[in-house]
């Protein structure tokens, strides 16, 4: 279990504070968002990495000359928000071109894409490479659907070296993309991790077994196997990776044998002593292999083997000097005249976290109280269901859905406390939810509220008809951005039938106060019915079979929220 913590909600923020304080010679803190390289050289393409907390030293530990210029850190196992990502870029001394490099998870993709659009609109040349190294998470042929795990360290190293060599954004993107294409990882868990403040681990590894094909967010493995010796484990790890040897592979490879947080270096070295000869037998020549705990999952015991099939260019980049708190090699040359440590991290150091959207006017309209009351009712319902939603998300996801929903909703309630017209309150609440809730659900709920605000902006009268049309518009936005269809086992399975029922009833002249509970009852029924489905999107997809029999947490929380609003609207037409 995790022994050292204060308020579990502040765990990730305190990790960041501790890190920035201990390694101030390397990094400057961007409060509540991440860190930037304190020795960032002007004029280079910026490589910025990021993801959820709980994985130290990944990824903030890799900030320094020769690797990343910035790292954005979300809450434990939760993607950072678009706002946090934006703040980190704006804390860099100059950022004309930025390559974002991060693991392929729905929440991260949504938030990095939102930040990227915002930065592009401000003239920054932004590109992204999503790491997809985990062979257990999707079959060969569907590499683009795979999630990113420990092999991301190799990809970040290669991207950072390309940038440090003066590569323009196109070159850095190409090098990172090629490194990702040629990197594969397979992992195994011996015991699960426990969130700070929780008594029980995320999932159980049955005595005498290992979980093969683990995720690094406390997701269980894709299959169990009887406990094996170090030699047998070495054979399993190498065997899974050599299966996907590219036809043009030279045989030279960057290798990372990674511990998951509670695996001793001695054990990893015992394992390496079995892996090295097997690699040789397979015609693989390891180039400066690394053995250690680099990409962890809190206190999870387990390990993974990553392999990047090198070509000449990738090999040069893998060998290039790097100097970060967690990974050092050779002596990178940092031209002091071009360095701007004094300004790195400073511009926003004391700035309050901005919430996007227009400033709130002083005059309320009739809908403003209803927005506040609805959000409060949703928060009440979700708080009561927090543990249940977390457990539901642990079945095939990362267990953070309950915590993420309450954190996002609490921020939305706070943001709506100020006075303002309905559209403005909805937009402010949406921006706050996205920022504080983060993750997939934070991004999509944030979008749902903000889009409702946009749709209501032009209305002079906000009545049932306007509200139902606004929800329909917002639900379409959620489907467009998240790309989920009905039946994919997501929140859309509750939201889409809700909208259809609401529009249908309103079209027949039913008042909103009566149409809403009917529609939310249908959403509840459909959310429960997702139990029989296999997830086709999101974090639960790689563990689709485990998910069958348990409803989708995002659909259940959607139905809970919609039902909680019914009493607030009971007298509305
Ligand atoms: P994360 O998966 O990032 O940990 P949460 O646990 O907060 O985020 O939310 C998970 C929920 O998000 C899922 O149960 C599902 O309902 C929803 N979800 C995942 N992917 C999508 C998508 N592409 N479109 C709509 N909803 C999605
Ligand atoms: Mg989750």
PDB file of C-alpha atoms in Angstrom, residues 25 269 461 547:
ATOM      1  CA  UNK A  25      18.900  22.758 -10.475  1.00  0.00           C
ATOM      2  CA  UNK A 269      19.128  -7.837 -12.387  1.00  0.00           C
ATOM      3  CA  UNK A 461     -35.577  33.012 -23.625  1.00  0.00           C
ATOM      4  CA  UNK A 547     -15.783  -5.828 -18.479  1.00  0.00           C
TER       5      UNK A 547
END
